Short mmCIF file of C-alpha atoms and ligand atoms in Angstrom, two decimals:
data_model
loop_
_atom_site.label_atom_id
_atom_site.label_comp_id
_atom_site.label_asym_id
_atom_site.label_seq_id
_atom_site.Cartn_x
_atom_site.Cartn_y
_atom_site.Cartn_z
CA MET A 19 27.21 -1.65 3.55
CA PRO A 20 25.86 -3.76 0.66
CA TYR A 21 26.43 -2.62 -2.89
CA ALA A 22 23.82 -0.05 -3.82
CA LEU A 23 22.68 0.31 -7.40
CA ARG A 24 23.51 3.64 -8.98
CA PRO A 25 20.73 5.87 -10.38
CA SER A 26 21.73 5.01 -13.95
CA GLU A 27 21.50 1.29 -13.11
CA LEU A 28 18.08 1.73 -11.49
CA ALA A 29 16.92 3.56 -14.61
CA PHE A 30 18.31 0.84 -16.87
CA LEU A 31 16.47 -1.92 -15.00
CA LEU A 32 13.20 0.03 -14.89
CA SER A 33 13.43 0.52 -18.65
CA LEU A 34 13.84 -3.15 -19.60
CA ASP A 35 11.15 -4.03 -22.09
CA ASP A 36 12.31 -7.41 -23.34
CA ARG A 37 10.18 -10.13 -21.73
CA ALA A 38 13.10 -12.48 -21.07
CA GLU A 39 15.18 -9.70 -19.51
CA GLN A 40 12.25 -8.68 -17.33
CA GLN A 41 11.98 -12.30 -16.13
CA GLU A 42 15.68 -12.26 -15.24
CA LEU A 43 15.14 -9.09 -13.24
CA TYR A 44 12.22 -10.66 -11.33
CA ALA A 45 14.27 -13.78 -10.62
CA ALA A 46 17.19 -11.71 -9.30
CA ALA A 47 14.85 -9.76 -7.01
CA TYR A 48 13.30 -13.01 -5.81
CA GLU A 49 16.76 -14.28 -4.82
CA VAL A 50 17.35 -11.14 -2.77
CA LYS A 51 13.96 -11.57 -1.14
CA LEU A 52 14.79 -15.20 -0.24
CA ARG A 53 17.99 -14.06 1.46
CA HIS A 54 16.31 -11.35 3.52
CA THR A 55 12.74 -12.40 4.23
CA GLY A 56 12.65 -16.02 3.00
CA ASN A 57 9.70 -17.33 1.01
CA LEU A 58 7.28 -16.28 3.76
CA VAL A 59 4.21 -14.28 2.74
CA SER A 60 2.47 -12.24 5.43
CA LEU A 61 -1.26 -11.71 5.12
CA ARG A 62 -3.11 -8.52 5.99
CA GLY A 63 -6.88 -8.69 5.82
CA LEU A 64 -7.93 -5.47 4.09
CA ILE A 65 -10.98 -3.75 5.60
CA GLU A 66 -12.29 -0.94 3.42
CA MET A 67 -13.84 1.06 6.22
CA GLY A 68 -15.55 3.80 4.24
CA ASN A 69 -15.37 5.74 0.98
CA VAL A 70 -16.23 9.22 2.22
CA CYS A 71 -13.27 11.42 1.39
CA ALA A 72 -12.54 15.12 1.85
CA LYS A 73 -9.83 15.04 -0.79
CA ASN A 74 -10.05 15.24 -4.53
CA CYS A 75 -6.99 13.49 -5.97
CA PHE A 76 -7.16 13.60 -9.78
CA TYR A 77 -6.61 9.84 -10.20
CA CYS A 78 -8.93 8.38 -7.58
CA GLY A 79 -12.42 6.99 -8.18
CA ILE A 80 -13.71 7.94 -4.72
CA ARG A 81 -12.47 11.55 -4.85
CA SER A 82 -14.95 13.98 -3.28
CA GLY A 83 -15.77 15.48 -6.69
CA ASN A 84 -17.10 12.18 -8.07
CA LYS A 85 -20.83 12.48 -7.51
CA LYS A 86 -21.58 9.07 -9.01
CA VAL A 87 -20.24 7.23 -5.97
CA GLU A 88 -22.64 5.82 -3.41
CA ARG A 89 -20.94 6.67 -0.13
CA PHE A 90 -20.76 4.28 2.82
CA GLN A 91 -19.19 3.90 6.23
CA LEU A 92 -18.93 0.56 8.02
CA SER A 93 -20.22 0.39 11.60
CA LEU A 94 -17.96 -0.52 14.50
CA ASP A 95 -19.71 -3.89 14.77
CA GLU A 96 -19.08 -4.63 11.09
CA ILE A 97 -15.40 -3.75 11.44
CA GLU A 98 -15.13 -5.86 14.57
CA ASN A 99 -16.71 -8.85 12.81
CA MET A 100 -14.39 -8.57 9.82
CA ALA A 101 -11.36 -8.34 12.11
CA LEU A 102 -12.61 -11.34 14.07
CA THR A 103 -12.89 -13.34 10.85
CA ALA A 104 -9.30 -12.39 9.96
CA TYR A 105 -8.15 -13.40 13.44
CA ARG A 106 -9.98 -16.72 13.38
CA ASN A 107 -8.62 -17.44 9.92
CA ASN A 108 -5.13 -16.91 11.32
CA TYR A 109 -4.29 -13.96 9.06
CA GLY A 110 -2.19 -12.35 11.79
CA SER A 111 -2.98 -8.77 10.81
CA VAL A 112 -5.47 -6.39 9.24
CA VAL A 113 -5.41 -3.04 7.45
CA LEU A 114 -8.05 -0.40 8.07
CA GLN A 115 -8.25 1.79 5.00
CA ALA A 116 -10.63 4.62 4.06
CA GLY A 117 -11.01 7.99 2.43
CA GLU A 118 -9.43 10.85 4.34
CA ILE A 119 -11.45 12.64 7.01
CA GLU A 120 -10.00 14.82 9.73
CA SER A 121 -12.46 15.20 12.61
CA GLU A 122 -12.79 14.38 16.28
CA ALA A 123 -15.63 11.98 15.46
CA ARG A 124 -13.42 10.05 13.00
CA THR A 125 -10.54 10.01 15.46
CA GLU A 126 -12.70 8.55 18.22
CA PHE A 127 -14.32 6.05 15.87
CA VAL A 128 -10.94 4.67 14.83
CA GLU A 129 -9.75 4.61 18.45
CA GLU A 130 -12.77 2.53 19.38
CA ALA A 131 -12.28 0.19 16.41
CA LEU A 132 -8.66 -0.32 17.48
CA ARG A 133 -9.62 -1.00 21.10
CA ARG A 134 -12.15 -3.59 19.98
CA ILE A 135 -9.65 -5.29 17.68
CA MET A 136 -7.04 -5.39 20.45
CA LYS A 137 -9.60 -6.86 22.81
CA LEU A 138 -10.90 -9.58 20.48
CA SER A 139 -7.35 -10.73 19.68
CA ASP A 140 -5.69 -10.20 23.08
CA GLY A 141 -3.53 -7.58 21.39
CA LYS A 142 -2.18 -10.14 18.94
CA LEU A 143 -3.66 -8.96 15.64
CA GLY A 144 -1.30 -6.48 13.97
CA VAL A 145 -3.14 -3.41 12.71
CA THR A 146 -2.03 -1.14 9.90
CA LEU A 147 -3.89 2.10 9.31
CA SER A 148 -4.24 3.79 5.94
CA LEU A 149 -6.35 6.84 6.72
CA GLY A 150 -4.43 9.67 5.14
CA GLU A 151 -2.98 12.85 6.58
CA GLN A 152 -3.69 13.66 10.23
CA THR A 153 -2.15 15.72 13.03
CA LYS A 154 0.52 14.32 15.31
CA SER A 155 -1.90 14.08 18.22
CA VAL A 156 -4.34 12.00 16.15
CA TYR A 157 -1.56 9.68 15.00
CA ARG A 158 -0.46 9.40 18.65
CA ARG A 159 -3.96 8.52 19.87
CA TRP A 160 -4.27 5.77 17.27
CA ARG A 161 -0.80 4.44 18.12
CA GLU A 162 -1.74 4.34 21.79
CA ALA A 163 -5.00 2.56 20.96
CA GLY A 164 -3.03 -0.28 19.32
CA ALA A 165 -2.09 0.57 15.70
CA ARG A 166 1.47 -0.51 14.86
CA ARG A 167 1.86 0.41 11.25
CA TYR A 168 0.75 3.21 8.95
CA LEU A 169 0.60 3.37 5.17
CA LEU A 170 0.72 6.78 3.54
CA ARG A 171 1.82 6.75 -0.04
CA ILE A 172 3.76 9.77 -1.21
CA GLU A 173 2.19 9.03 -4.67
CA SER A 174 5.15 10.77 -6.30
CA SER A 175 8.29 11.99 -4.53
CA THR A 176 8.82 14.65 -7.23
CA GLU A 177 7.05 17.70 -5.86
CA ALA A 178 6.25 19.24 -9.26
CA PHE A 179 4.65 15.99 -10.42
CA TYR A 180 2.78 15.56 -7.13
CA LYS A 181 1.26 18.98 -7.80
CA MET A 182 0.06 17.84 -11.21
CA LEU A 183 -1.76 14.89 -9.64
CA HIS A 184 -3.60 16.86 -6.96
CA PRO A 185 -5.63 20.05 -6.60
CA SER A 186 -3.69 23.05 -5.26
CA SER A 187 -5.28 22.63 -1.82
CA HIS A 188 -3.33 19.37 -1.30
CA SER A 189 0.15 19.79 0.11
CA TYR A 190 3.21 17.72 -0.80
CA ARG A 191 5.07 19.18 2.18
CA ARG A 192 2.39 18.12 4.59
CA ARG A 193 2.44 14.61 3.22
CA ARG A 194 6.21 14.44 3.71
CA ARG A 195 5.81 15.86 7.21
CA CYS A 196 3.17 13.25 8.07
CA LEU A 197 5.64 10.47 7.20
CA GLU A 198 8.14 12.05 9.63
CA LEU A 199 5.52 12.32 12.37
CA LEU A 200 4.62 8.65 12.01
CA ARG A 201 8.25 7.73 12.44
CA GLU A 202 8.62 9.93 15.49
CA LEU A 203 5.70 8.05 17.01
CA ASP A 204 7.39 4.71 16.42
CA TYR A 205 5.03 3.37 13.79
CA GLN A 206 6.36 0.98 11.19
CA VAL A 207 6.08 3.43 8.33
CA GLY A 208 4.98 2.51 4.84
CA SER A 209 4.79 4.59 1.71
CA GLY A 210 4.91 4.13 -2.01
CA VAL A 211 3.81 5.41 -5.36
CA MET A 212 1.57 4.56 -8.27
CA VAL A 213 3.50 3.36 -11.30
CA GLY A 214 2.66 4.16 -14.92
CA LEU A 215 0.86 7.46 -14.33
CA PRO A 216 0.36 9.61 -17.43
CA GLY A 217 3.36 11.89 -17.74
CA GLN A 218 5.50 9.93 -15.26
CA THR A 219 9.12 9.37 -16.28
CA VAL A 220 11.68 6.68 -15.42
CA GLY A 221 13.76 9.42 -13.80
CA GLN A 222 10.89 10.15 -11.42
CA LEU A 223 10.60 6.47 -10.49
CA VAL A 224 14.34 6.38 -9.76
CA HIS A 225 13.80 9.43 -7.54
CA ASP A 226 10.97 7.56 -5.80
CA ILE A 227 13.11 4.50 -5.06
CA ARG A 228 15.90 6.67 -3.71
CA PHE A 229 13.34 8.52 -1.63
CA PHE A 230 12.21 5.21 -0.09
CA ARG A 231 15.76 4.69 1.08
CA SER A 232 16.41 8.23 2.33
CA ALA A 233 13.10 8.19 4.24
CA ASP A 234 14.26 4.87 5.75
CA LEU A 235 10.85 3.30 5.18
CA ASP A 236 9.87 -0.04 6.68
CA MET A 237 7.15 -0.96 4.22
CA ILE A 238 6.49 -0.21 0.58
CA GLY A 239 3.06 -0.35 -1.04
CA MET A 240 3.10 0.28 -4.77
CA GLY A 241 0.82 -0.57 -7.57
CA PRO A 242 0.23 0.18 -11.21
CA TYR A 243 -1.97 3.18 -11.89
CA LEU A 244 -5.39 2.14 -13.19
CA PRO A 245 -7.44 4.74 -15.05
CA HIS A 246 -10.88 5.45 -13.63
CA PRO A 247 -13.34 6.91 -16.20
CA ASP A 248 -14.93 9.33 -13.70
CA THR A 249 -11.69 11.11 -12.86
CA PRO A 250 -9.83 13.97 -14.58
CA LEU A 251 -6.69 11.84 -15.03
CA GLY A 252 -8.31 8.64 -16.25
CA ARG A 253 -11.21 9.76 -18.36
CA ASP A 254 -9.44 9.72 -21.74
CA ILE A 255 -7.31 6.62 -21.29
CA ALA A 256 -8.35 3.49 -23.20
CA PHE A 257 -7.99 0.38 -21.07
CA THR A 258 -6.76 -1.85 -23.91
CA PRO A 259 -5.00 -5.22 -23.52
CA GLU A 260 -1.71 -3.56 -24.59
CA TYR A 261 -2.14 -0.83 -21.99
CA ARG A 262 -2.87 -3.43 -19.32
CA ALA A 263 0.20 -5.51 -20.18
CA LYS A 264 2.38 -2.40 -20.04
CA GLN A 265 1.01 -1.30 -16.66
CA LEU A 266 1.47 -4.80 -15.24
CA ALA A 267 5.11 -4.96 -16.36
CA SER A 268 5.77 -1.45 -14.98
CA GLY A 269 4.31 -2.45 -11.60
CA LEU A 270 6.33 -5.66 -11.43
CA LYS A 271 9.58 -4.01 -12.48
CA MET A 272 9.15 -1.36 -9.78
CA ILE A 273 8.66 -4.05 -7.12
CA ALA A 274 11.72 -5.96 -8.33
CA VAL A 275 14.02 -2.93 -8.51
CA THR A 276 12.84 -1.75 -5.09
CA ARG A 277 13.67 -5.17 -3.60
CA LEU A 278 17.12 -5.10 -5.24
CA TYR A 279 17.75 -1.68 -3.74
CA LEU A 280 16.18 -2.00 -0.27
CA HIS A 281 16.58 -5.68 0.71
CA ASP A 282 14.83 -6.07 4.06
CA VAL A 283 11.66 -3.95 3.79
CA ASN A 284 8.18 -5.39 3.55
CA ILE A 285 6.81 -4.93 0.03
CA ALA A 286 3.15 -5.48 -0.74
CA SER A 287 1.89 -7.13 -3.87
CA THR A 288 -1.24 -5.04 -4.28
CA THR A 289 -4.70 -5.72 -5.66
CA ALA A 290 -4.07 -3.26 -8.50
CA LEU A 291 -1.76 -5.90 -10.04
CA GLN A 292 -4.58 -8.41 -9.89
CA ALA A 293 -6.91 -5.97 -11.64
CA LEU A 294 -4.60 -6.15 -14.67
CA ALA A 295 -4.19 -9.91 -14.97
CA PRO A 296 -5.30 -13.04 -13.16
CA GLY A 297 -2.32 -14.11 -11.09
CA GLY A 298 -1.00 -10.53 -10.95
CA ARG A 299 -0.47 -10.65 -7.21
CA GLU A 300 1.31 -14.00 -7.32
CA ALA A 301 3.59 -12.54 -10.00
CA GLY A 302 4.31 -9.67 -7.57
CA LEU A 303 5.51 -12.17 -4.95
CA LEU A 304 7.80 -13.81 -7.48
CA ALA A 305 9.20 -10.38 -8.37
CA GLY A 306 10.20 -9.63 -4.77
CA ALA A 307 7.09 -8.72 -2.75
CA ASN A 308 6.38 -10.50 0.55
CA VAL A 309 3.00 -9.16 1.72
CA ILE A 310 -0.49 -9.80 0.40
CA MET A 311 -3.62 -7.94 1.44
CA PRO A 312 -6.66 -10.16 0.82
CA ASN A 313 -9.80 -8.06 0.81
CA ILE A 314 -12.09 -9.10 3.66
CA THR A 315 -14.65 -6.32 3.26
CA ASP A 316 -18.06 -7.82 2.51
CA ALA A 317 -19.07 -7.77 -1.16
CA GLY A 318 -21.97 -5.32 -0.63
CA HIS A 319 -19.64 -2.53 0.49
CA ARG A 320 -16.67 -3.53 -1.59
CA LYS A 321 -18.44 -2.62 -4.81
CA ASN A 322 -18.58 1.03 -3.68
CA TYR A 323 -14.89 1.25 -2.85
CA ASN A 324 -13.67 1.66 -6.40
CA LEU A 325 -10.44 3.60 -6.33
CA TYR A 326 -10.03 2.22 -9.85
CA VAL A 327 -12.08 0.10 -12.23
CA ASN A 328 -11.87 -3.63 -12.89
CA LYS A 329 -11.35 -4.41 -9.23
CA PRO A 330 -11.25 -8.21 -8.93
CA ASP A 331 -13.71 -10.18 -6.82
CA ALA A 332 -12.22 -11.55 -3.66
CA ASP A 333 -11.65 -15.29 -3.67
CA ASN A 334 -9.20 -15.45 -0.81
CA ASP A 335 -9.07 -19.23 -0.53
CA LEU A 336 -8.08 -19.52 -4.18
CA LEU A 337 -5.54 -16.73 -3.74
CA ILE A 338 -3.92 -18.61 -0.85
CA GLU A 339 -3.90 -21.86 -2.84
CA ASN A 340 -2.20 -20.10 -5.73
CA ILE A 341 0.40 -18.51 -3.48
CA THR A 342 1.29 -21.89 -2.05
CA ALA A 343 1.37 -23.45 -5.53
CA ALA A 344 3.85 -20.75 -6.55
CA GLY A 345 6.26 -22.11 -3.92
CA GLU A 346 5.64 -19.52 -1.21
CA ARG A 347 4.74 -20.20 2.43
CA ILE A 348 2.05 -18.32 4.30
CA ASN A 349 3.16 -16.71 7.55
CA TRP A 350 0.04 -17.95 9.34
CA GLY A 351 -0.93 -16.32 12.60
CA GLU A 352 2.01 -13.91 12.64
CA SER A 353 1.61 -10.17 12.42
CA GLY A 354 4.54 -10.11 9.97
CA ASP A 355 6.49 -7.09 11.16
CA SER A 356 9.03 -5.42 8.93
CA ALA A 357 12.57 -6.77 9.49
CA HIS A 358 13.84 -3.33 8.55
CA TYR A 359 11.95 -1.74 11.44
CA PHE A 360 13.81 -3.87 13.97
CA SER A 361 17.21 -3.45 12.36
CA ARG A 362 16.89 0.33 12.24
CA ARG A 363 16.00 0.44 15.92
CA LEU A 364 19.14 -1.48 16.96
CA PRO A 365 21.91 0.66 18.44
CA ARG A 366 24.53 1.09 15.72
N1 SAH B 2 -7.27 7.95 1.48
C1 SAH B 2 -6.07 7.29 1.89
C2 SAH B 2 -6.13 5.80 1.75
C3 SAH B 2 -7.02 5.23 0.68
S1 SAH B 2 -6.48 5.48 -0.98
C4 SAH B 2 -4.90 7.85 1.13
O1 SAH B 2 -5.09 8.41 0.05
O2 SAH B 2 -3.78 7.74 1.64
C5 SAH B 2 -5.17 4.29 -1.08
C6 SAH B 2 -4.30 4.38 -2.31
O3 SAH B 2 -5.02 4.02 -3.47
C7 SAH B 2 -3.75 5.75 -2.63
O4 SAH B 2 -2.64 6.06 -1.85
C8 SAH B 2 -3.43 5.64 -4.12
O5 SAH B 2 -2.05 5.39 -4.30
C9 SAH B 2 -4.25 4.40 -4.57
N2 SAH B 2 -5.09 4.74 -5.74
C10 SAH B 2 -6.03 5.69 -5.81
N3 SAH B 2 -6.53 5.76 -7.08
C11 SAH B 2 -5.86 4.84 -7.81
C12 SAH B 2 -5.91 4.44 -9.19
N4 SAH B 2 -6.73 5.03 -10.06
N5 SAH B 2 -5.08 3.46 -9.59
C13 SAH B 2 -4.25 2.85 -8.72
N6 SAH B 2 -4.15 3.19 -7.42
C14 SAH B 2 -4.96 4.18 -6.96
FE1 SF4 B 3 -9.28 10.31 -1.00
FE2 SF4 B 3 -7.17 8.64 -0.81
FE3 SF4 B 3 -8.70 8.72 -3.03
FE4 SF4 B 3 -7.10 10.79 -2.51
S1 SF4 B 3 -6.46 8.66 -2.94
S2 SF4 B 3 -9.26 10.92 -3.14
S3 SF4 B 3 -7.23 10.86 -0.27
S4 SF4 B 3 -9.31 8.06 -1.00
#
């Protein structure tokens, strides 16, 4: 059993605010990443499938209560074309993400999208779903139709804080239960939190990191919280340069400390980092992340999928150039499964 950092040590590292010390932390996490996953970066083409959502999370720009949003839903043909582009460009995998809808029509739609993606790639393209809370039978149908991985962020593992971030109709227990169901169905399971939420404490982030371990997650997707002016949580927050720098550092520290604690999981360097600074995602890779999700949704629809403001334009060729220039190698054509998933399935 490798040495595990104690809660007080996790808290200490997450609290570092000296720039040079933060850089040392990122470098240490990068070393751990090199030992466990090498300098290989897996790509997941992100397809933002639709912004219709039944939920009303207090932080999210496409919450159902935001009437300013123009709602859209991609067609099956559009999704198929985007996935085909990812496949031809050798990305190795895609993510289908959308607002949360629970209905038979949605279930069948996603099943059909999965069948088409499996067909166009001979089953080779890895597919991650990020479609919120569903029943076990829905998760099973999507697994059987070809999905291998599922991302469902816990948002905060502290139940009392989770309740402050969501209306009372949302259930922390159900979200936890959904993560268990996904595991029972043999998905590679991903979760994560937003970092730098108003009212969030270092103690809660330590709790989150320890939760990632106790839930035995395969993938972690985290990003800094970005205030959206049309949401209850974000409306009064000024998006100043100082605020941005702080959020960026909080996001990077959380990636680094998670890598130091969990070693072999896949960790995504998310677009939210890029929204705070050019090169934010590359910085995430150098702080311990090993997955990048280039947005492959066409620009017309992308502009309506604003979970947060300041979402960067997608220049995926430049992104890939920058990643290579930073000394990383792209895991071309591979679906980039989580090493942790395979090690936890070995007989012990
Ligand atoms: N509806 C699905 C998937 C789409 S939302 C779900 O909620 O699981 C994907 C993620 O975007 C959420 O899990 C949340 O962590 C993140 N997100 C939403 N609003 C955000 C904001 N203002 N800043 C940063 N991340 C945000
Ligand atoms: Fe809907 Fe997901 Fe946004 Fe919550 S975070 S409002 S579930 S899209």
